[in-house]
């Protein structure tokens, strides 16, 4: 029980320190407080603090070596595929540049996943895409409902239907950042119904077993979101 309690405390400290590092409160210049100071700050044991330090080091946010102490690492060293790190970045107020980079990653993955789903997808996996699409359409018709969850399910279902295990294992990363991206770009695309029907076109191509059309339509979806971000970036430069 003591071990579990220490772990829970460590996870809480990991979360709080991780958010503080990503937000810039602690950086390469300021460093982190010492173990003793962290114990006082959080009122927990050195064992729990050391567990938190190990977790943060595994995520690339800090390093801890003999005679060096605890050092905050440059942002280039952070593991952006770690969903905790990505969440902390998004919670701290994602920049348009971060969203653009994420869309570039999606553009490299999701059109190919859609093409593979059309070419090799199992009927039962394609049926899951249909279910998520129907949920999107239902949400679009229902006042005070958003497409958020069903939109995420649609994209995750395509990763699954691709049959590529590497793509599917990116689902948590895709879902974490896509959740923020959707909230930012969907309002600029028009009505929820039109968004749902754009996704329906991708599904229809997959169902019809047309890989190149599925690839093209998924690319278009993501490129439209990219155009929204590019316009906002340009507006900021001109302001």
PDB file of C-alpha atoms in Angstrom:
ATOM      1  CA  UNK A   1       0.000   0.000   0.000  1.00  0.00           C
ATOM      2  CA  UNK A   2       2.871   2.368   0.864  1.00  0.00           C
ATOM      3  CA  UNK A   3       4.413   1.707  -2.544  1.00  0.00           C
ATOM      4  CA  UNK A   4       1.124   2.522  -4.303  1.00  0.00           C
ATOM      5  CA  UNK A   5       0.715   5.680  -2.235  1.00  0.00           C
ATOM      6  CA  UNK A   6       4.231   6.799  -3.159  1.00  0.00           C
ATOM      7  CA  UNK A   7       3.498   6.121  -6.834  1.00  0.00           C
ATOM      8  CA  UNK A   8       0.288   8.157  -6.757  1.00  0.00           C
ATOM      9  CA  UNK A   9       2.101  11.042  -5.066  1.00  0.00           C
ATOM     10  CA  UNK A  10       4.903  10.775  -7.618  1.00  0.00           C
ATOM     11  CA  UNK A  11       2.440  10.917 -10.497  1.00  0.00           C
ATOM     12  CA  UNK A  12       0.865  14.059  -9.047  1.00  0.00           C
ATOM     13  CA  UNK A  13       4.262  15.729  -8.688  1.00  0.00           C
ATOM     14  CA  UNK A  14       5.272  14.543 -12.181  1.00  0.00           C
ATOM     15  CA  UNK A  15       2.140  16.158 -13.593  1.00  0.00           C
ATOM     16  CA  UNK A  16       2.639  19.451 -11.765  1.00  0.00           C
ATOM     17  CA  UNK A  17       6.364  19.732 -12.490  1.00  0.00           C
ATOM     18  CA  UNK A  18       5.868  18.628 -16.099  1.00  0.00           C
ATOM     19  CA  UNK A  19       3.311  21.372 -16.703  1.00  0.00           C
ATOM     20  CA  UNK A  20       5.568  23.911 -15.006  1.00  0.00           C
ATOM     21  CA  UNK A  21       8.556  22.952 -17.186  1.00  0.00           C
ATOM     22  CA  UNK A  22       6.541  23.061 -20.405  1.00  0.00           C
ATOM     23  CA  UNK A  23       5.035  26.426 -19.417  1.00  0.00           C
ATOM     24  CA  UNK A  24       8.558  27.794 -18.870  1.00  0.00           C
ATOM     25  CA  UNK A  25       8.424  28.233 -15.078  1.00  0.00           C
ATOM     26  CA  UNK A  26      11.467  25.976 -14.841  1.00  0.00           C
ATOM     27  CA  UNK A  27      13.952  26.032 -17.694  1.00  0.00           C
ATOM     28  CA  UNK A  28      17.601  25.356 -18.528  1.00  0.00           C
ATOM     29  CA  UNK A  29      18.660  28.600 -16.854  1.00  0.00           C
ATOM     30  CA  UNK A  30      16.608  28.380 -13.656  1.00  0.00           C
ATOM     31  CA  UNK A  31      16.786  24.613 -13.235  1.00  0.00           C
ATOM     32  CA  UNK A  32      14.534  22.708 -10.809  1.00  0.00           C
ATOM     33  CA  UNK A  33      14.463  23.089  -7.038  1.00  0.00           C
ATOM     34  CA  UNK A  34      16.603  20.557  -5.175  1.00  0.00           C
ATOM     35  CA  UNK A  35      15.197  17.253  -3.930  1.00  0.00           C
ATOM     36  CA  UNK A  36      15.027  18.674  -0.409  1.00  0.00           C
ATOM     37  CA  UNK A  37      13.166  21.772  -1.637  1.00  0.00           C
ATOM     38  CA  UNK A  38      10.716  19.649  -3.635  1.00  0.00           C
ATOM     39  CA  UNK A  39      10.062  17.500  -0.566  1.00  0.00           C
ATOM     40  CA  UNK A  40       9.182  20.649   1.376  1.00  0.00           C
ATOM     41  CA  UNK A  41       7.092  22.092  -1.464  1.00  0.00           C
ATOM     42  CA  UNK A  42       4.945  18.992  -1.864  1.00  0.00           C
ATOM     43  CA  UNK A  43       5.189  17.586   1.638  1.00  0.00           C
ATOM     44  CA  UNK A  44       6.230  14.140   0.464  1.00  0.00           C
ATOM     45  CA  UNK A  45       9.176  11.793   0.888  1.00  0.00           C
ATOM     46  CA  UNK A  46      12.413  11.766  -1.094  1.00  0.00           C
ATOM     47  CA  UNK A  47      11.397   8.342  -2.430  1.00  0.00           C
ATOM     48  CA  UNK A  48       8.274   9.826  -4.043  1.00  0.00           C
ATOM     49  CA  UNK A  49      10.244  12.794  -5.412  1.00  0.00           C
ATOM     50  CA  UNK A  50      12.848  10.469  -6.918  1.00  0.00           C
ATOM     51  CA  UNK A  51      10.097   8.471  -8.640  1.00  0.00           C
ATOM     52  CA  UNK A  52       8.766  11.716 -10.127  1.00  0.00           C
ATOM     53  CA  UNK A  53      12.260  12.682 -11.299  1.00  0.00           C
ATOM     54  CA  UNK A  54      12.615   9.294 -13.016  1.00  0.00           C
ATOM     55  CA  UNK A  55       9.271   9.759 -14.786  1.00  0.00           C
ATOM     56  CA  UNK A  56      10.193  13.242 -16.003  1.00  0.00           C
ATOM     57  CA  UNK A  57      13.603  12.008 -17.155  1.00  0.00           C
ATOM     58  CA  UNK A  58      11.939   9.202 -19.132  1.00  0.00           C
ATOM     59  CA  UNK A  59       9.869  11.859 -20.927  1.00  0.00           C
ATOM     60  CA  UNK A  60      13.011  13.813 -21.827  1.00  0.00           C
ATOM     61  CA  UNK A  61      12.105  16.900 -19.785  1.00  0.00           C
ATOM     62  CA  UNK A  62      14.967  16.602 -17.321  1.00  0.00           C
ATOM     63  CA  UNK A  63      18.155  14.666 -16.791  1.00  0.00           C
ATOM     64  CA  UNK A  64      19.639  13.554 -13.497  1.00  0.00           C
ATOM     65  CA  UNK A  65      23.217  12.361 -13.253  1.00  0.00           C
ATOM     66  CA  UNK A  66      25.814  12.022 -10.473  1.00  0.00           C
ATOM     67  CA  UNK A  67      27.627  15.316  -9.771  1.00  0.00           C
ATOM     68  CA  UNK A  68      25.332  17.077 -12.237  1.00  0.00           C
ATOM     69  CA  UNK A  69      22.134  17.111 -10.193  1.00  0.00           C
ATOM     70  CA  UNK A  70      18.762  17.628 -11.843  1.00  0.00           C
ATOM     71  CA  UNK A  71      18.920  19.599 -15.086  1.00  0.00           C
ATOM     72  CA  UNK A  72      16.016  20.805 -17.225  1.00  0.00           C
ATOM     73  CA  UNK A  73      16.499  19.754 -20.845  1.00  0.00           C
ATOM     74  CA  UNK A  74      15.942  21.855 -23.960  1.00  0.00           C
ATOM     75  CA  UNK A  75      12.538  21.515 -25.619  1.00  0.00           C
ATOM     76  CA  UNK A  76      14.212  19.696 -28.515  1.00  0.00           C
ATOM     77  CA  UNK A  77      14.875  16.772 -26.159  1.00  0.00           C
ATOM     78  CA  UNK A  78      11.266  16.374 -24.983  1.00  0.00           C
ATOM     79  CA  UNK A  79       9.416  13.249 -26.111  1.00  0.00           C
ATOM     80  CA  UNK A  80       6.530  14.816 -28.009  1.00  0.00           C
ATOM     81  CA  UNK A  81       5.015  11.395 -28.695  1.00  0.00           C
ATOM     82  CA  UNK A  82       4.477  10.989 -24.943  1.00  0.00           C
ATOM     83  CA  UNK A  83       0.830  11.937 -24.461  1.00  0.00           C
ATOM     84  CA  UNK A  84       1.544  13.527 -21.064  1.00  0.00           C
ATOM     85  CA  UNK A  85       4.131  15.857 -22.602  1.00  0.00           C
ATOM     86  CA  UNK A  86       1.833  16.663 -25.503  1.00  0.00           C
ATOM     87  CA  UNK A  87      -1.065  17.346 -23.131  1.00  0.00           C
ATOM     88  CA  UNK A  88       1.069  19.686 -21.051  1.00  0.00           C
ATOM     89  CA  UNK A  89       2.099  21.568 -24.191  1.00  0.00           C
ATOM     90  CA  UNK A  90      -1.485  21.884 -25.372  1.00  0.00           C
ATOM     91  CA  UNK A  91      -2.752  22.920 -21.929  1.00  0.00           C
ATOM     92  CA  UNK A  92      -0.140  25.653 -21.695  1.00  0.00           C
ATOM     93  CA  UNK A  93      -1.689  27.363 -24.716  1.00  0.00           C
ATOM     94  CA  UNK A  94      -0.670  25.725 -27.981  1.00  0.00           C
ATOM     95  CA  UNK A  95       0.972  28.023 -30.466  1.00  0.00           C
ATOM     96  CA  UNK A  96      -0.229  28.067 -34.036  1.00  0.00           C
ATOM     97  CA  UNK A  97       3.197  26.740 -35.022  1.00  0.00           C
ATOM     98  CA  UNK A  98       2.727  23.652 -32.803  1.00  0.00           C
ATOM     99  CA  UNK A  99      -0.663  23.006 -34.402  1.00  0.00           C
ATOM    100  CA  UNK A 100       0.853  23.423 -37.864  1.00  0.00           C
ATOM    101  CA  UNK A 101       3.627  20.931 -37.092  1.00  0.00           C
ATOM    102  CA  UNK A 102       1.041  18.479 -35.809  1.00  0.00           C
ATOM    103  CA  UNK A 103      -0.996  18.827 -39.005  1.00  0.00           C
ATOM    104  CA  UNK A 104       2.164  18.127 -40.988  1.00  0.00           C
ATOM    105  CA  UNK A 105       2.562  14.867 -39.049  1.00  0.00           C
ATOM    106  CA  UNK A 106      -1.058  13.957 -39.748  1.00  0.00           C
ATOM    107  CA  UNK A 107      -0.540  14.706 -43.434  1.00  0.00           C
ATOM    108  CA  UNK A 108       2.332  12.223 -43.482  1.00  0.00           C
ATOM    109  CA  UNK A 109       0.293   9.460 -41.804  1.00  0.00           C
ATOM    110  CA  UNK A 110      -3.456   9.649 -42.243  1.00  0.00           C
ATOM    111  CA  UNK A 111      -3.790   9.764 -46.051  1.00  0.00           C
ATOM    112  CA  UNK A 112      -1.677   6.603 -46.257  1.00  0.00           C
ATOM    113  CA  UNK A 113      -3.758   5.018 -43.486  1.00  0.00           C
ATOM    114  CA  UNK A 114      -6.930   5.804 -45.454  1.00  0.00           C
ATOM    115  CA  UNK A 115      -5.427   4.273 -48.616  1.00  0.00           C
ATOM    116  CA  UNK A 116      -4.427   1.122 -46.723  1.00  0.00           C
ATOM    117  CA  UNK A 117      -7.892   0.897 -45.157  1.00  0.00           C
ATOM    118  CA  UNK A 118      -9.435   1.014 -48.637  1.00  0.00           C
ATOM    119  CA  UNK A 119      -7.024  -1.578 -49.975  1.00  0.00           C
ATOM    120  CA  UNK A 120      -6.730  -4.023 -47.095  1.00  0.00           C
ATOM    121  CA  UNK A 121      -9.250  -3.035 -44.408  1.00  0.00           C
ATOM    122  CA  UNK A 122     -11.378  -5.811 -42.923  1.00  0.00           C
ATOM    123  CA  UNK A 123     -15.113  -5.399 -43.333  1.00  0.00           C
ATOM    124  CA  UNK A 124     -15.647  -5.262 -39.555  1.00  0.00           C
ATOM    125  CA  UNK A 125     -13.053  -2.486 -39.194  1.00  0.00           C
ATOM    126  CA  UNK A 126     -14.593  -0.473 -42.009  1.00  0.00           C
ATOM    127  CA  UNK A 127     -17.949  -0.911 -40.255  1.00  0.00           C
ATOM    128  CA  UNK A 128     -16.432   0.906 -37.243  1.00  0.00           C
ATOM    129  CA  UNK A 129     -15.604   3.857 -39.499  1.00  0.00           C
ATOM    130  CA  UNK A 130     -19.259   3.853 -40.581  1.00  0.00           C
ATOM    131  CA  UNK A 131     -20.409   3.867 -36.946  1.00  0.00           C
ATOM    132  CA  UNK A 132     -18.261   6.871 -36.093  1.00  0.00           C
ATOM    133  CA  UNK A 133     -19.469   8.683 -39.220  1.00  0.00           C
ATOM    134  CA  UNK A 134     -23.089   8.088 -38.238  1.00  0.00           C
ATOM    135  CA  UNK A 135     -22.271   9.498 -34.781  1.00  0.00           C
ATOM    136  CA  UNK A 136     -20.824  12.585 -36.462  1.00  0.00           C
ATOM    137  CA  UNK A 137     -23.958  13.046 -38.537  1.00  0.00           C
ATOM    138  CA  UNK A 138     -26.185  12.582 -35.488  1.00  0.00           C
ATOM    139  CA  UNK A 139     -24.169  15.132 -33.498  1.00  0.00           C
ATOM    140  CA  UNK A 140     -24.367  17.577 -36.421  1.00  0.00           C
ATOM    141  CA  UNK A 141     -28.181  17.309 -36.361  1.00  0.00           C
ATOM    142  CA  UNK A 142     -28.471  17.680 -32.583  1.00  0.00           C
ATOM    143  CA  UNK A 143     -28.438  21.159 -31.011  1.00  0.00           C
ATOM    144  CA  UNK A 144     -25.727  21.796 -28.419  1.00  0.00           C
ATOM    145  CA  UNK A 145     -23.741  18.715 -29.415  1.00  0.00           C
ATOM    146  CA  UNK A 146     -20.259  18.786 -30.906  1.00  0.00           C
ATOM    147  CA  UNK A 147     -18.548  16.493 -33.373  1.00  0.00           C
ATOM    148  CA  UNK A 148     -15.526  16.251 -31.114  1.00  0.00           C
ATOM    149  CA  UNK A 149     -15.710  12.654 -29.825  1.00  0.00           C
ATOM    150  CA  UNK A 150     -17.151  11.157 -32.995  1.00  0.00           C
ATOM    151  CA  UNK A 151     -14.579  12.996 -35.126  1.00  0.00           C
ATOM    152  CA  UNK A 152     -11.771  11.509 -33.012  1.00  0.00           C
ATOM    153  CA  UNK A 153     -13.382   8.062 -33.317  1.00  0.00           C
ATOM    154  CA  UNK A 154     -13.557   8.439 -37.105  1.00  0.00           C
ATOM    155  CA  UNK A 155      -9.828   9.083 -37.451  1.00  0.00           C
ATOM    156  CA  UNK A 156      -8.895   6.376 -34.931  1.00  0.00           C
ATOM    157  CA  UNK A 157     -11.070   3.865 -36.782  1.00  0.00           C
ATOM    158  CA  UNK A 158      -9.192   4.566 -40.001  1.00  0.00           C
ATOM    159  CA  UNK A 159      -5.855   3.978 -38.267  1.00  0.00           C
ATOM    160  CA  UNK A 160      -7.217   0.612 -37.087  1.00  0.00           C
ATOM    161  CA  UNK A 161      -8.659  -0.293 -40.481  1.00  0.00           C
ATOM    162  CA  UNK A 162      -5.300   0.402 -42.133  1.00  0.00           C
ATOM    163  CA  UNK A 163      -4.039  -2.842 -40.623  1.00  0.00           C
ATOM    164  CA  UNK A 164      -0.718  -1.139 -39.895  1.00  0.00           C
ATOM    165  CA  UNK A 165       0.122  -1.702 -36.229  1.00  0.00           C
ATOM    166  CA  UNK A 166       2.568   1.202 -36.157  1.00  0.00           C
ATOM    167  CA  UNK A 167      -0.133   3.593 -37.353  1.00  0.00           C
ATOM    168  CA  UNK A 168      -2.654   2.266 -34.826  1.00  0.00           C
ATOM    169  CA  UNK A 169      -0.185   2.659 -31.968  1.00  0.00           C
ATOM    170  CA  UNK A 170      -0.042   6.374 -32.786  1.00  0.00           C
ATOM    171  CA  UNK A 171      -3.747   6.662 -31.912  1.00  0.00           C
ATOM    172  CA  UNK A 172      -3.188   8.226 -28.461  1.00  0.00           C
ATOM    173  CA  UNK A 173      -0.794  10.787 -29.915  1.00  0.00           C
ATOM    174  CA  UNK A 174      -3.181  11.553 -32.795  1.00  0.00           C
ATOM    175  CA  UNK A 175      -6.202  11.780 -30.470  1.00  0.00           C
ATOM    176  CA  UNK A 176      -4.473  14.047 -27.961  1.00  0.00           C
ATOM    177  CA  UNK A 177      -3.387  16.677 -30.451  1.00  0.00           C
ATOM    178  CA  UNK A 178      -6.318  16.208 -32.831  1.00  0.00           C
ATOM    179  CA  UNK A 179      -8.651  17.073 -29.956  1.00  0.00           C
ATOM    180  CA  UNK A 180      -7.163  20.569 -29.794  1.00  0.00           C
ATOM    181  CA  UNK A 181      -6.745  20.892 -33.554  1.00  0.00           C
ATOM    182  CA  UNK A 182     -10.442  20.093 -34.154  1.00  0.00           C
ATOM    183  CA  UNK A 183     -11.587  22.757 -31.705  1.00  0.00           C
ATOM    184  CA  UNK A 184      -9.372  25.283 -33.465  1.00  0.00           C
ATOM    185  CA  UNK A 185     -10.074  24.505 -37.120  1.00  0.00           C
ATOM    186  CA  UNK A 186     -13.599  23.013 -37.310  1.00  0.00           C
ATOM    187  CA  UNK A 187     -15.421  26.321 -36.605  1.00  0.00           C
ATOM    188  CA  UNK A 188     -13.622  27.872 -39.584  1.00  0.00           C
ATOM    189  CA  UNK A 189     -14.838  25.149 -41.922  1.00  0.00           C
ATOM    190  CA  UNK A 190     -18.524  26.022 -41.773  1.00  0.00           C
ATOM    191  CA  UNK A 191     -21.441  23.977 -40.477  1.00  0.00           C
ATOM    192  CA  UNK A 192     -21.009  20.694 -38.618  1.00  0.00           C
ATOM    193  CA  UNK A 193     -23.077  18.983 -41.293  1.00  0.00           C
ATOM    194  CA  UNK A 194     -20.646  20.013 -44.020  1.00  0.00           C
ATOM    195  CA  UNK A 195     -17.726  18.764 -41.910  1.00  0.00           C
ATOM    196  CA  UNK A 196     -19.478  15.421 -41.431  1.00  0.00           C
ATOM    197  CA  UNK A 197     -20.109  15.099 -45.168  1.00  0.00           C
ATOM    198  CA  UNK A 198     -16.444  15.806 -45.962  1.00  0.00           C
ATOM    199  CA  UNK A 199     -15.597  12.858 -43.723  1.00  0.00           C
ATOM    200  CA  UNK A 200     -18.344  10.824 -45.401  1.00  0.00           C
ATOM    201  CA  UNK A 201     -16.559  11.232 -48.733  1.00  0.00           C
ATOM    202  CA  UNK A 202     -13.431   9.637 -47.233  1.00  0.00           C
ATOM    203  CA  UNK A 203     -15.501   6.768 -45.845  1.00  0.00           C
ATOM    204  CA  UNK A 204     -17.254   6.224 -49.195  1.00  0.00           C
ATOM    205  CA  UNK A 205     -13.892   5.929 -50.956  1.00  0.00           C
ATOM    206  CA  UNK A 206     -12.685   3.407 -48.373  1.00  0.00           C
ATOM    207  CA  UNK A 207     -15.921   1.408 -48.638  1.00  0.00           C
ATOM    208  CA  UNK A 208     -15.633   1.430 -52.439  1.00  0.00           C
ATOM    209  CA  UNK A 209     -12.069   0.094 -52.137  1.00  0.00           C
ATOM    210  CA  UNK A 210     -10.553   3.089 -53.932  1.00  0.00           C
ATOM    211  CA  UNK A 211      -7.175   3.671 -52.210  1.00  0.00           C
ATOM    212  CA  UNK A 212      -5.987   6.657 -54.250  1.00  0.00           C
ATOM    213  CA  UNK A 213      -9.300   8.482 -53.879  1.00  0.00           C
ATOM    214  CA  UNK A 214      -9.313   7.797 -50.119  1.00  0.00           C
ATOM    215  CA  UNK A 215      -5.750   9.112 -49.888  1.00  0.00           C
ATOM    216  CA  UNK A 216      -6.602  12.249 -51.861  1.00  0.00           C
ATOM    217  CA  UNK A 217      -9.741  13.058 -49.878  1.00  0.00           C
ATOM    218  CA  UNK A 218      -8.031  12.578 -46.518  1.00  0.00           C
ATOM    219  CA  UNK A 219      -5.176  14.815 -47.695  1.00  0.00           C
ATOM    220  CA  UNK A 220      -7.712  17.461 -48.648  1.00  0.00           C
ATOM    221  CA  UNK A 221      -9.319  17.350 -45.184  1.00  0.00           C
ATOM    222  CA  UNK A 222      -6.000  17.946 -43.480  1.00  0.00           C
ATOM    223  CA  UNK A 223      -4.789  20.530 -46.007  1.00  0.00           C
ATOM    224  CA  UNK A 224      -7.949  22.581 -45.436  1.00  0.00           C
ATOM    225  CA  UNK A 225      -7.180  22.638 -41.710  1.00  0.00           C
ATOM    226  CA  UNK A 226      -3.595  23.635 -42.563  1.00  0.00           C
ATOM    227  CA  UNK A 227      -4.875  26.561 -44.627  1.00  0.00           C
ATOM    228  CA  UNK A 228      -6.824  27.836 -41.604  1.00  0.00           C
ATOM    229  CA  UNK A 229      -3.669  27.748 -39.475  1.00  0.00           C
ATOM    230  CA  UNK A 230      -1.574  29.369 -42.234  1.00  0.00           C
ATOM    231  CA  UNK A 231      -4.069  32.241 -42.568  1.00  0.00           C
ATOM    232  CA  UNK A 232      -3.975  32.852 -38.824  1.00  0.00           C
ATOM    233  CA  UNK A 233      -0.164  32.720 -38.771  1.00  0.00           C
ATOM    234  CA  UNK A 234      -0.032  35.240 -41.615  1.00  0.00           C
ATOM    235  CA  UNK A 235      -2.541  37.499 -39.845  1.00  0.00           C
ATOM    236  CA  UNK A 236      -0.338  37.481 -36.748  1.00  0.00           C
ATOM    237  CA  UNK A 237       2.721  38.423 -38.814  1.00  0.00           C
ATOM    238  CA  UNK A 238       0.859  41.306 -40.401  1.00  0.00           C
ATOM    239  CA  UNK A 239      -0.676  42.568 -37.139  1.00  0.00           C
TER     240      UNK A 239
END
